[in-house]
Amino acid sequence: MVRLLHLAAKESVNDDSRWQDRILIPTAIKGALPECSRNKIDEIEIENTALKDVFTKLRNLPKEKRKIPFTRDMIELSVEEMKILEDNGVVIRENDEYYMPEIFRWGLDFSMTAGGRPRILALARRAGQKS
């Protein structure tokens, strides 16, 4: 979170008069997310070797397979590997489909299929209601 705020603040200092009432401008926040995601993935790989191995497999998938939502078979991971992703909050499972929060999606170079983002927001809301 601190990294995101730092990067967004650096990019928020500009001459765009539309956002004079904001400390952080929306485009700067959105623009900071890919770098934050890549850095988060790098840090996780140092701390968690099990995730590092799974992340390596995900990165080695052809680009056309790195789409959200996905099934376990589509990304060719074992049940154990999917459990590692779920247990670490990298994926959220809904029935047989998996979704990935943006903080992981950018760093692992996954893209969204049409209508994917609203679904992730709905899953996040539902997860928040359970806790």
The first five atom37 places (N, CA, C, CB, O) and aatype in JSON, in Angstrom:
{
  "aatype": [12, 19, 1, 10, 10, 8, 10, 0, 0, 11, 6, 15, 19, 2, 3, 3, 15, 1, 17, 5, 3, 1, 9, 10, 9, 14, 16, 0, 9, 11, 7, 0, 10, 14, 6, 4, 15, 1, 2, 11, 9, 3, 6, 9, 6, 9, 6, 2, 16, 0, 10, 11, 3, 19, 13, 16, 11, 10, 1, 2, 10, 14, 11, 6, 11, 1, 11, 9, 14, 13, 16, 1, 3, 12, 9, 6, 10, 15, 19, 6, 6, 12, 11, 9, 10, 6, 3, 2, 7, 19, 19, 9, 1, 6, 2, 3, 6, 18, 18, 12, 14, 6, 9, 13, 1, 17, 7, 10, 3, 13, 15, 12, 16, 0, 7, 7, 1, 14, 1, 9, 10, 0, 10, 0, 1, 1, 0, 7, 5, 11, 15],
  "atom_mask": [
    [1, 1, 1, 1, 1],
    [1, 1, 1, 1, 1],
    [1, 1, 1, 1, 1],
    [1, 1, 1, 1, 1],
    [1, 1, 1, 1, 1],
    [1, 1, 1, 1, 1],
    [1, 1, 1, 1, 1],
    [1, 1, 1, 1, 1],
    [1, 1, 1, 1, 1],
    [1, 1, 1, 1, 1],
    [1, 1, 1, 1, 1],
    [1, 1, 1, 1, 1],
    [1, 1, 1, 1, 1],
    [1, 1, 1, 1, 1],
    [1, 1, 1, 1, 1],
    [1, 1, 1, 1, 1],
    [1, 1, 1, 1, 1],
    [1, 1, 1, 1, 1],
    [1, 1, 1, 1, 1],
    [1, 1, 1, 1, 1],
    [1, 1, 1, 1, 1],
    [1, 1, 1, 1, 1],
    [1, 1, 1, 1, 1],
    [1, 1, 1, 1, 1],
    [1, 1, 1, 1, 1],
    [1, 1, 1, 1, 1],
    [1, 1, 1, 1, 1],
    [1, 1, 1, 1, 1],
    [1, 1, 1, 1, 1],
    [1, 1, 1, 1, 1],
    [1, 1, 1, 0, 1],
    [1, 1, 1, 1, 1],
    [1, 1, 1, 1, 1],
    [1, 1, 1, 1, 1],
    [1, 1, 1, 1, 1],
    [1, 1, 1, 1, 1],
    [1, 1, 1, 1, 1],
    [1, 1, 1, 1, 1],
    [1, 1, 1, 1, 1],
    [1, 1, 1, 1, 1],
    [1, 1, 1, 1, 1],
    [1, 1, 1, 1, 1],
    [1, 1, 1, 1, 1],
    [1, 1, 1, 1, 1],
    [1, 1, 1, 1, 1],
    [1, 1, 1, 1, 1],
    [1, 1, 1, 1, 1],
    [1, 1, 1, 1, 1],
    [1, 1, 1, 1, 1],
    [1, 1, 1, 1, 1],
    [1, 1, 1, 1, 1],
    [1, 1, 1, 1, 1],
    [1, 1, 1, 1, 1],
    [1, 1, 1, 1, 1],
    [1, 1, 1, 1, 1],
    [1, 1, 1, 1, 1],
    [1, 1, 1, 1, 1],
    [1, 1, 1, 1, 1],
    [1, 1, 1, 1, 1],
    [1, 1, 1, 1, 1],
    [1, 1, 1, 1, 1],
    [1, 1, 1, 1, 1],
    [1, 1, 1, 1, 1],
    [1, 1, 1, 1, 1],
    [1, 1, 1, 1, 1],
    [1, 1, 1, 1, 1],
    [1, 1, 1, 1, 1],
    [1, 1, 1, 1, 1],
    [1, 1, 1, 1, 1],
    [1, 1, 1, 1, 1],
    [1, 1, 1, 1, 1],
    [1, 1, 1, 1, 1],
    [1, 1, 1, 1, 1],
    [1, 1, 1, 1, 1],
    [1, 1, 1, 1, 1],
    [1, 1, 1, 1, 1],
    [1, 1, 1, 1, 1],
    [1, 1, 1, 1, 1],
    [1, 1, 1, 1, 1],
    [1, 1, 1, 1, 1],
    [1, 1, 1, 1, 1],
    [1, 1, 1, 1, 1],
    [1, 1, 1, 1, 1],
    [1, 1, 1, 1, 1],
    [1, 1, 1, 1, 1],
    [1, 1, 1, 1, 1],
    [1, 1, 1, 1, 1],
    [1, 1, 1, 1, 1],
    [1, 1, 1, 0, 1],
    [1, 1, 1, 1, 1],
    [1, 1, 1, 1, 1],
    [1, 1, 1, 1, 1],
    [1, 1, 1, 1, 1],
    [1, 1, 1, 1, 1],
    [1, 1, 1, 1, 1],
    [1, 1, 1, 1, 1],
    [1, 1, 1, 1, 1],
    [1, 1, 1, 1, 1],
    [1, 1, 1, 1, 1],
    [1, 1, 1, 1, 1],
    [1, 1, 1, 1, 1],
    [1, 1, 1, 1, 1],
    [1, 1, 1, 1, 1],
    [1, 1, 1, 1, 1],
    [1, 1, 1, 1, 1],
    [1, 1, 1, 1, 1],
    [1, 1, 1, 0, 1],
    [1, 1, 1, 1, 1],
    [1, 1, 1, 1, 1],
    [1, 1, 1, 1, 1],
    [1, 1, 1, 1, 1],
    [1, 1, 1, 1, 1],
    [1, 1, 1, 1, 1],
    [1, 1, 1, 1, 1],
    [1, 1, 1, 0, 1],
    [1, 1, 1, 0, 1],
    [1, 1, 1, 1, 1],
    [1, 1, 1, 1, 1],
    [1, 1, 1, 1, 1],
    [1, 1, 1, 1, 1],
    [1, 1, 1, 1, 1],
    [1, 1, 1, 1, 1],
    [1, 1, 1, 1, 1],
    [1, 1, 1, 1, 1],
    [1, 1, 1, 1, 1],
    [1, 1, 1, 1, 1],
    [1, 1, 1, 1, 1],
    [1, 1, 1, 0, 1],
    [1, 1, 1, 1, 1],
    [1, 1, 1, 1, 1],
    [1, 1, 1, 1, 1]
  ],
  "atom_positions": [
    [[0.83, -1.18, 0.0], [0.0, 0.0, 0.0], [0.88, 1.26, 0.0], [-0.95, -0.01, 1.21], [0.6, 2.22, -0.71]],
    [[1.94, 1.23, 0.79], [2.83, 2.39, 0.85], [3.47, 2.64, -0.51], [3.93, 2.18, 1.93], [3.58, 3.78, -0.96]],
    [[3.88, 1.57, -1.17], [4.48, 1.72, -2.51], [3.48, 2.31, -3.49], [4.99, 0.36, -3.03], [3.83, 3.19, -4.27]],
    [[2.25, 1.85, -3.45], [1.21, 2.37, -4.34], [1.01, 3.86, -4.1], [-0.11, 1.6, -4.14], [0.94, 4.64, -5.05]],
    [[0.91, 4.25, -2.85], [0.72, 5.66, -2.53], [1.92, 6.5, -2.98], [0.49, 5.84, -1.04], [1.75, 7.6, -3.52]],
    [[3.12, 5.98, -2.76], [4.33, 6.69, -3.16], [4.36, 6.92, -4.68], [5.58, 5.91, -2.72], [4.58, 8.04, -5.14]],
    [[4.15, 5.85, -5.43], [4.19, 5.97, -6.9], [3.07, 6.85, -7.42], [4.1, 4.59, -7.54], [3.28, 7.65, -8.34]],
    [[1.88, 6.72, -6.85], [0.76, 7.55, -7.28], [1.01, 9.01, -6.95], [-0.55, 7.08, -6.63], [0.65, 9.89, -7.74]],
    [[1.61, 9.28, -5.81], [1.9, 10.67, -5.43], [2.9, 11.29, -6.39], [2.43, 10.73, -3.98], [2.76, 12.45, -6.78]],
    [[3.93, 10.53, -6.77], [4.92, 11.05, -7.72], [4.27, 11.43, -9.04], [6.04, 10.02, -7.96], [4.64, 12.43, -9.65]],
    [[3.32, 10.63, -9.48], [2.67, 10.89, -10.77], [1.52, 11.89, -10.66], [2.15, 9.59, -11.34], [1.03, 12.38, -11.67]],
    [[1.11, 12.19, -9.45], [-0.02, 13.12, -9.27], [0.41, 14.58, -9.37], [-0.67, 12.88, -7.93], [-0.44, 15.46, -9.5]],
    [[1.69, 14.83, -9.32], [2.19, 16.19, -9.41], [2.29, 16.54, -10.9], [3.58, 16.36, -8.69], [3.27, 16.19, -11.57]],
    [[1.26, 17.23, -11.39], [1.26, 17.63, -12.8], [0.42, 18.88, -12.97], [0.73, 16.47, -13.7], [-0.06, 19.47, -12.0]],
    [[0.24, 19.28, -14.19], [-0.5, 20.51, -14.47], [-1.93, 20.25, -14.91], [0.21, 21.31, -15.54], [-2.56, 21.12, -15.51]],
    [[-2.45, 19.07, -14.63], [-3.81, 18.72, -15.04], [-4.81, 19.45, -14.15], [-4.04, 17.17, -14.98], [-4.97, 19.09, -12.98]],
    [[-5.48, 20.45, -14.68], [-6.38, 21.28, -13.88], [-7.67, 20.57, -13.51], [-6.71, 22.54, -14.63], [-8.42, 21.06, -12.66]],
    [[-7.96, 19.44, -14.11], [-9.19, 18.71, -13.76], [-9.17, 18.19, -12.34], [-9.4, 17.56, -14.72], [-10.22, 18.0, -11.74]],
    [[-7.99, 17.96, -11.78], [-7.89, 17.29, -10.49], [-7.3, 18.2, -9.4], [-7.04, 16.05, -10.62], [-6.57, 17.72, -8.52]],
    [[-7.58, 19.46, -9.43], [-7.03, 20.38, -8.45], [-7.52, 20.09, -7.02], [-7.39, 21.81, -8.82], [-6.86, 20.46, -6.05]],
    [[-8.65, 19.42, -6.89], [-9.2, 19.11, -5.58], [-8.73, 17.76, -5.03], [-10.71, 19.13, -5.64], [-9.23, 17.3, -4.01]],
    [[-7.77, 17.12, -5.7], [-7.29, 15.8, -5.29], [-5.8, 15.83, -4.97], [-7.56, 14.77, -6.39], [-5.02, 16.53, -5.62]],
    [[-5.44, 15.07, -3.98], [-4.01, 14.89, -3.68], [-3.44, 13.82, -4.63], [-3.8, 14.48, -2.18], [-2.35, 14.0, -5.18]],
    [[-4.17, 12.73, -4.8], [-3.78, 11.68, -5.73], [-4.81, 11.64, -6.86], [-3.68, 10.28, -5.01], [-6.01, 11.56, -6.61]],
    [[-4.33, 11.71, -8.08], [-5.27, 11.71, -9.2], [-5.54, 10.27, -9.65], [-4.73, 12.56, -10.38], [-4.65, 9.42, -9.58]],
    [[-6.75, 10.0, -10.12], [-7.12, 8.63, -10.48], [-6.18, 7.97, -11.48], [-8.49, 8.62, -11.04], [-5.85, 6.79, -11.32]],
    [[-5.76, 8.68, -12.5], [-4.87, 8.07, -13.49], [-3.52, 7.69, -12.89], [-4.66, 9.02, -14.67], [-2.9, 6.71, -13.31]],
    [[-3.06, 8.45, -11.92], [-1.79, 8.13, -11.26], [-1.93, 6.87, -10.41], [-1.31, 9.31, -10.39], [-1.02, 6.04, -10.36]],
    [[-3.06, 6.73, -9.74], [-3.29, 5.54, -8.93], [-3.35, 4.31, -9.83], [-4.6, 5.67, -8.1], [-2.7, 3.29, -9.56]],
    [[-4.11, 4.41, -10.89], [-4.23, 3.29, -11.83], [-2.88, 2.98, -12.48], [-5.27, 3.61, -12.92], [-2.53, 1.82, -12.66]],
    [[-2.13, 4.0, -12.81], [-0.83, 3.81, -13.44], [0.21, 3.2, -12.52], [0.0, 0.0, 0.0], [1.16, 2.57, -12.99]],
    [[0.05, 3.37, -11.21], [1.01, 2.82, -10.25], [0.81, 1.33, -10.01], [0.91, 3.57, -8.93], [1.72, 0.64, -9.57]],
    [[-0.38, 0.84, -10.3], [-0.7, -0.54, -9.98], [0.19, -1.58, -10.68], [-2.11, -0.8, -10.34], [0.61, -2.53, -10.01]],
    [[0.5, -1.47, -11.98], [1.36, -2.49, -12.6], [2.73, -2.61, -11.94], [1.55, -2.18, -14.07], [3.21, -3.72, -11.7]],
    [[3.38, -1.49, -11.65], [4.7, -1.54, -11.0], [4.59, -2.13, -9.59], [5.32, -0.14, -10.93], [5.43, -2.93, -9.19]],
    [[3.56, -1.74, -8.86], [3.35, -2.29, -7.52], [3.16, -3.81, -7.59], [2.13, -1.63, -6.85], [3.69, -4.55, -6.77]],
    [[2.4, -4.23, -8.57], [2.12, -5.65, -8.74], [3.4, -6.43, -9.04], [1.1, -5.86, -9.85], [3.64, -7.48, -8.44]],
    [[4.2, -5.93, -9.96], [5.46, -6.61, -10.28], [6.37, -6.7, -9.06], [6.19, -5.88, -11.44], [6.98, -7.74, -8.8]],
    [[6.46, -5.61, -8.31], [7.29, -5.61, -7.11], [6.76, -6.57, -6.05], [7.39, -4.2, -6.53], [7.53, -7.24, -5.37]],
    [[5.44, -6.63, -5.91], [4.83, -7.54, -4.94], [5.15, -8.98, -5.31], [3.3, -7.32, -4.87], [5.49, -9.78, -4.44]],
    [[5.03, -9.31, -6.58], [5.33, -10.68, -7.03], [6.8, -11.0, -6.74], [5.03, -10.84, -8.55], [7.1, -12.09, -6.25]],
    [[7.7, -10.08, -7.05], [9.13, -10.3, -6.77], [9.37, -10.56, -5.29], [9.96, -9.08, -7.23], [10.13, -11.46, -4.93]],
    [[8.74, -9.78, -4.43], [8.92, -9.94, -2.98], [8.33, -11.26, -2.49], [8.27, -8.77, -2.24], [8.93, -11.92, -1.65]],
    [[7.18, -11.63, -2.99], [6.55, -12.9, -2.6], [7.45, -14.06, -2.99], [5.16, -13.06, -3.26], [7.6, -15.02, -2.22]],
    [[8.05, -13.99, -4.17], [8.91, -15.09, -4.63], [10.13, -15.27, -3.74], [9.35, -14.85, -6.06], [10.64, -16.38, -3.61]],
    [[10.6, -14.21, -3.13], [11.73, -14.3, -2.2], [11.29, -14.98, -0.91], [12.31, -12.9, -1.9], [12.03, -15.78, -0.33]],
    [[10.08, -14.66, -0.46], [9.6, -15.13, 0.84], [8.91, -16.49, 0.79], [8.65, -14.13, 1.4], [8.88, -17.19, 1.8]],
    [[8.36, -16.88, -0.35], [7.52, -18.07, -0.42], [7.91, -18.9, -1.64], [6.01, -17.68, -0.48], [7.47, -18.62, -2.76]],
    [[8.73, -19.92, -1.42], [9.24, -20.7, -2.55], [8.14, -21.52, -3.22], [10.35, -21.62, -2.09], [8.2, -21.76, -4.43]],
    [[7.14, -21.96, -2.46], [6.03, -22.71, -3.07], [5.3, -21.83, -4.08], [5.05, -23.22, -1.98], [4.99, -22.28, -5.19]],
    [[5.02, -20.58, -3.71], [4.37, -19.66, -4.64], [5.28, -19.32, -5.81], [3.95, -18.38, -3.93], [4.81, -19.17, -6.94]],
    [[6.57, -19.2, -5.55], [7.51, -18.88, -6.62], [7.44, -19.94, -7.72], [8.95, -18.79, -6.08], [7.42, -19.61, -8.9]],
    [[7.39, -21.2, -7.33], [7.32, -22.28, -8.31], [6.03, -22.2, -9.13], [7.41, -23.64, -7.62], [6.05, -22.4, -10.35]],
    [[4.92, -21.91, -8.47], [3.64, -21.81, -9.19], [3.64, -20.57, -10.08], [2.46, -21.75, -8.19], [3.18, -20.63, -11.21]],
    [[4.16, -19.45, -9.56], [4.24, -18.23, -10.37], [5.07, -18.46, -11.64], [4.85, -17.08, -9.54], [4.74, -17.96, -12.71]],
    [[6.15, -19.22, -11.5], [6.99, -19.52, -12.67], [6.18, -20.28, -13.72], [8.23, -20.34, -12.24], [6.27, -19.98, -14.91]],
    [[5.4, -21.25, -13.28], [4.55, -22.0, -14.22], [3.54, -21.06, -14.89], [3.82, -23.15, -13.5], [3.31, -21.16, -16.09]],
    [[2.95, -20.17, -14.11], [1.96, -19.25, -14.67], [2.59, -18.31, -15.7], [1.29, -18.44, -13.56], [2.0, -18.04, -16.74]],
    [[3.78, -17.82, -15.4], [4.47, -16.92, -16.33], [4.86, -17.62, -17.63], [5.71, -16.33, -15.67], [4.95, -16.99, -18.68]],
    [[5.1, -18.92, -17.54], [5.52, -19.67, -18.72], [4.36, -20.13, -19.6], [6.31, -20.86, -18.3], [4.57, -20.72, -20.66]],
    [[3.13, -19.85, -19.15], [1.98, -20.19, -19.99], [1.96, -19.29, -21.22], [0.66, -20.04, -19.19], [2.41, -18.14, -21.15]],
    [[1.45, -19.79, -22.34], [1.27, -18.92, -23.5], [0.31, -17.78, -23.14], [0.74, -19.72, -24.73], [-0.6, -17.97, -22.33]],
    [[0.51, -16.65, -23.74], [-0.3, -15.45, -23.43], [-1.8, -15.73, -23.55], [0.08, -14.31, -24.37], [-2.58, -15.23, -22.75]],
    [[-2.2, -16.51, -24.54], [-3.63, -16.76, -24.74], [-4.26, -17.57, -23.61], [-3.84, -17.47, -26.06], [-5.48, -17.6, -23.49]],
    [[-3.45, -18.23, -22.8], [-3.97, -18.99, -21.66], [-4.02, -18.15, -20.38], [-3.12, -20.23, -21.42], [-4.65, -18.54, -19.4]],
    [[-3.36, -17.01, -20.39], [-3.31, -16.15, -19.2], [-4.49, -15.17, -19.22], [-1.96, -15.38, -19.12], [-4.29, -13.95, -19.34]],
    [[-5.69, -15.7, -19.11], [-6.92, -14.91, -19.13], [-7.74, -15.24, -17.88], [-7.75, -15.2, -20.42], [-7.76, -16.38, -17.41]],
    [[-8.4, -14.23, -17.35], [-9.25, -14.39, -16.18], [-10.68, -14.13, -16.6], [-8.82, -13.43, -15.02], [-10.94, -13.16, -17.3]],
    [[-11.62, -14.96, -16.2], [-11.49, -16.15, -15.34], [-10.88, -17.33, -16.1], [-12.85, -16.55, -14.78], [-10.85, -17.35, -17.33]],
    [[-10.39, -18.3, -15.33], [-9.8, -19.49, -15.91], [-10.2, -20.7, -15.08], [-8.26, -19.37, -16.0], [-10.69, -20.57, -13.96]],
    [[-9.98, -21.87, -15.65], [-10.18, -23.11, -14.89], [-8.8, -23.71, -14.63], [-11.11, -24.12, -15.66], [-7.81, -23.33, -15.24]],
    [[-8.77, -24.65, -13.71], [-7.5, -25.3, -13.37], [-6.93, -26.0, -14.6], [-7.7, -26.31, -12.22], [-5.72, -25.94, -14.84]],
    [[-7.77, -26.65, -15.35], [-7.3, -27.35, -16.55], [-6.72, -26.4, -17.59], [-8.43, -28.15, -17.17], [-5.75, -26.73, -18.26]],
    [[-7.32, -25.22, -17.71], [-6.84, -24.24, -18.7], [-5.41, -23.81, -18.43], [-7.75, -23.03, -18.72], [-4.63, -23.61, -19.36]],
    [[-5.06, -23.67, -17.14], [-3.71, -23.2, -16.83], [-2.77, -24.33, -16.41], [-3.78, -22.16, -15.73], [-1.63, -24.09, -16.02]],
    [[-3.28, -25.54, -16.49], [-2.44, -26.74, -16.34], [-1.72, -26.82, -15.0], [-1.42, -26.78, -17.45], [-0.53, -27.15, -14.95]],
    [[-2.43, -26.51, -13.92], [-1.86, -26.64, -12.59], [-2.52, -27.81, -11.86], [-2.03, -25.34, -11.78], [-3.66, -28.17, -12.15]],
    [[-1.79, -28.38, -10.92], [-2.33, -29.48, -10.12], [-3.29, -28.93, -9.07], [-1.2, -30.28, -9.45], [-3.35, -27.72, -8.83]],
    [[-4.03, -29.82, -8.46], [-4.94, -29.44, -7.38], [-4.13, -28.8, -6.24], [-5.75, -30.68, -6.86], [-4.56, -27.8, -5.65]],
    [[-2.98, -29.36, -5.94], [-2.14, -28.83, -4.86], [-1.65, -27.41, -5.18], [-0.94, -29.76, -4.63], [-1.62, -26.55, -4.31]],
    [[-1.26, -27.19, -6.43], [-0.8, -25.86, -6.83], [-1.93, -24.83, -6.74], [-0.23, -25.9, -8.25], [-1.7, -23.7, -6.32]],
    [[-3.13, -25.23, -7.13], [-4.27, -24.32, -7.02], [-4.56, -24.02, -5.55], [-5.52, -24.93, -7.7], [-4.92, -22.89, -5.21]],
    [[-4.42, -25.01, -4.7], [-4.64, -24.79, -3.27], [-3.63, -23.79, -2.71], [-4.54, -26.13, -2.5], [-3.98, -22.94, -1.89]],
    [[-2.39, -23.88, -3.16], [-1.37, -22.91, -2.74], [-1.8, -21.5, -3.14], [0.02, -23.25, -3.38], [-1.7, -20.57, -2.33]],
    [[-2.27, -21.34, -4.38], [-2.74, -20.03, -4.83], [-3.93, -19.54, -4.01], [-3.12, -20.09, -6.32], [-3.98, -18.37, -3.6]],
    [[-4.89, -20.42, -3.76], [-6.07, -20.04, -2.97], [-5.69, -19.68, -1.54], [-7.09, -21.17, -2.97], [-6.13, -18.66, -1.01]],
    [[-4.88, -20.52, -0.91], [-4.49, -20.29, 0.48], [-3.73, -18.99, 0.68], [-3.65, -21.44, 0.97], [-3.76, -18.41, 1.76]],
    [[-3.05, -18.53, -0.37], [-2.27, -17.3, -0.29], [-3.01, -16.09, -0.86], [-0.96, -17.47, -1.01], [-2.42, -15.01, -1.0]],
    [[-4.27, -16.25, -1.19], [-5.09, -15.14, -1.67], [-4.79, -14.68, -3.08], [0.0, 0.0, 0.0], [-5.19, -13.58, -3.48]],
    [[-4.09, -15.51, -3.85], [-3.75, -15.14, -5.22], [-4.93, -15.35, -6.15], [-2.54, -15.96, -5.71], [-5.1, -14.6, -7.12]],
    [[-5.76, -16.35, -5.87], [-6.95, -16.59, -6.66], [-8.16, -16.73, -5.75], [-6.79, -17.85, -7.53], [-8.05, -17.09, -4.58]],
    [[-9.32, -16.45, -6.32], [-10.6, -16.63, -5.66], [-11.39, -17.59, -6.53], [-11.37, -15.26, -5.43], [-11.52, -17.39, -7.74]],
    [[-11.93, -18.62, -5.92], [-12.65, -19.64, -6.69], [-14.15, -19.42, -6.58], [-12.28, -21.06, -6.21], [-14.69, -19.19, -5.49]],
    [[-14.82, -19.49, -7.71], [-16.27, -19.45, -7.77], [-16.68, -20.59, -8.68], [-16.81, -18.06, -8.29], [-16.45, -20.54, -9.89]],
    [[-17.28, -21.63, -8.1], [-17.6, -22.86, -8.81], [-16.32, -23.43, -9.38], [-18.65, -22.61, -9.95], [-15.4, -23.73, -8.61]],
    [[-16.21, -23.6, -10.68], [-14.98, -24.15, -11.26], [-14.1, -23.09, -11.9], [-15.33, -25.21, -12.28], [-13.11, -23.42, -12.55]],
    [[-14.46, -21.82, -11.73], [-13.67, -20.74, -12.32], [-12.88, -20.02, -11.24], [-14.57, -19.75, -13.07], [-13.3, -19.91, -10.08]],
    [[-11.72, -19.52, -11.64], [-10.84, -18.8, -10.74], [-10.68, -17.36, -11.22], [-9.47, -19.49, -10.64], [-10.6, -17.09, -12.42]],
    [[-10.63, -16.46, -10.26], [-10.44, -15.03, -10.52], [-9.2, -14.6, -9.74], [-11.7, -14.19, -10.11], [-8.84, -15.22, -8.74]],
    [[-8.57, -13.52, -10.2], [-7.32, -13.06, -9.59], [-7.42, -11.56, -9.34], [-6.1, -13.38, -10.5], [-7.75, -10.8, -10.25]],
    [[-7.14, -11.12, -8.11], [-7.12, -9.68, -7.84], [-6.07, -8.97, -8.68], [-6.86, -9.42, -6.35], [-5.06, -9.56, -9.07]],
    [[-6.34, -7.7, -8.96], [-5.44, -6.93, -9.84], [-4.0, -6.9, -9.36], [-5.93, -5.52, -9.98], [-3.08, -6.89, -10.18]],
    [[-3.78, -6.87, -8.07], [-2.41, -6.77, -7.54], [-1.57, -7.98, -7.97], [-2.43, -6.66, -6.01], [-0.35, -7.86, -8.07]],
    [[-2.2, -9.11, -8.23], [-1.47, -10.28, -8.74], [-1.56, -10.35, -10.26], [-2.02, -11.57, -8.12], [-0.6, -10.74, -10.92]],
    [[-2.71, -9.97, -10.8], [-2.95, -10.08, -12.25], [-1.89, -9.33, -13.06], [-4.33, -9.55, -12.6], [-1.36, -9.87, -14.02]],
    [[-1.59, -8.09, -12.68], [-0.61, -7.3, -13.42], [0.78, -7.94, -13.37], [-0.55, -5.88, -12.87], [1.45, -8.05, -14.4]],
    [[1.2, -8.35, -12.2], [2.55, -8.9, -12.04], [2.75, -10.23, -12.73], [0.0, 0.0, 0.0], [3.87, -10.58, -13.1]],
    [[1.66, -11.0, -12.9], [1.75, -12.29, -13.56], [1.33, -12.21, -15.03], [0.88, -13.31, -12.84], [1.28, -13.22, -15.73]],
    [[1.04, -10.99, -15.49], [0.7, -10.72, -16.89], [-0.53, -11.48, -17.36], [1.88, -11.07, -17.77], [-0.55, -12.05, -18.45]],
    [[-1.58, -11.47, -16.52], [-2.86, -12.03, -16.9], [-3.75, -10.89, -17.39], [-3.54, -12.8, -15.72], [-3.59, -9.75, -16.95]],
    [[-4.66, -11.19, -18.28], [-5.6, -10.18, -18.75], [-7.02, -10.64, -18.44], [-5.42, -9.91, -20.28], [-7.26, -11.8, -18.12]],
    [[-7.94, -9.7, -18.54], [-9.34, -9.98, -18.24], [-10.1, -10.3, -19.52], [-9.98, -8.78, -17.5], [-9.87, -9.69, -20.56]],
    [[-11.0, -11.25, -19.41], [-11.96, -11.45, -20.5], [-13.05, -10.41, -20.3], [-12.53, -12.92, -20.52], [-13.11, -9.77, -19.26]],
    [[-13.9, -10.25, -21.26], [-14.97, -9.25, -21.16], [-15.81, -9.5, -19.91], [-15.87, -9.28, -22.43], [-16.23, -10.62, -19.64]],
    [[-16.04, -8.44, -19.16], [-16.88, -8.54, -17.96], [-16.2, -9.12, -16.74], [0.0, 0.0, 0.0], [-16.87, -9.41, -15.76]],
    [[-14.89, -9.3, -16.77], [-14.19, -9.91, -15.65], [-14.07, -9.03, -14.42], [0.0, 0.0, 0.0], [-14.24, -9.52, -13.31]],
    [[-13.78, -7.75, -14.6], [-13.57, -6.87, -13.45], [-14.79, -6.73, -12.56], [-13.15, -5.5, -13.92], [-14.66, -6.83, -11.34]],
    [[-15.98, -6.5, -13.1], [-17.14, -6.43, -12.21], [-17.33, -7.71, -11.4], [-18.41, -6.14, -13.02], [-17.77, -7.66, -10.26]],
    [[-17.0, -8.85, -11.99], [-17.13, -10.13, -11.28], [-16.17, -10.18, -10.1], [-16.87, -11.31, -12.22], [-16.55, -10.66, -9.03]],
    [[-14.96, -9.7, -10.27], [-14.0, -9.68, -9.17], [-14.49, -8.78, -8.06], [-12.62, -9.22, -9.66], [-14.35, -9.12, -6.88]],
    [[-15.06, -7.64, -8.41], [-15.59, -6.75, -7.39], [-16.72, -7.41, -6.61], [-16.09, -5.45, -8.02], [-16.8, -7.26, -5.39]],
    [[-17.58, -8.14, -7.3], [-18.66, -8.85, -6.62], [-18.1, -9.93, -5.69], [-19.62, -9.48, -7.66], [-18.59, -10.09, -4.57]],
    [[-17.1, -10.65, -6.13], [-16.48, -11.67, -5.28], [-15.82, -11.04, -4.06], [-15.44, -12.47, -6.08], [-15.91, -11.58, -2.96]],
    [[-15.16, -9.91, -4.25], [-14.51, -9.22, -3.13], [-15.54, -8.77, -2.11], [-13.7, -8.01, -3.63], [-15.33, -8.91, -0.9]],
    [[-16.66, -8.23, -2.59], [-17.72, -7.81, -1.67], [-18.25, -9.01, -0.88], [-18.88, -7.13, -2.44], [-18.46, -8.93, 0.33]],
    [[-18.46, -10.11, -1.59], [-18.97, -11.31, -0.92], [-17.98, -11.84, 0.1], [-19.28, -12.4, -1.95], [-18.38, -12.26, 1.19]],
    [[-16.69, -11.82, -0.23], [-15.67, -12.27, 0.71], [-15.65, -11.37, 1.95], [-14.29, -12.27, 0.04], [-15.47, -11.86, 3.06]],
    [[-15.84, -10.07, 1.76], [-15.88, -9.14, 2.88], [-17.07, -9.36, 3.79], [0.0, 0.0, 0.0], [-16.98, -9.13, 4.99]],
    [[-18.17, -9.79, 3.24], [-19.38, -10.07, 4.03], [-19.22, -11.31, 4.88], [-20.58, -10.22, 3.13], [-19.84, -11.42, 5.94]],
    [[-18.4, -12.26, 4.44], [-18.2, -13.5, 5.18], [-17.35, -13.3, 6.43], [-17.56, -14.54, 4.28], [-17.49, -14.03, 7.41]],
    [[-16.46, -12.29, 6.39], [-15.54, -12.12, 7.53], [-16.12, -11.31, 8.64], [-14.27, -11.49, 7.09], [-15.46, -11.09, 9.65]]
  ]
}
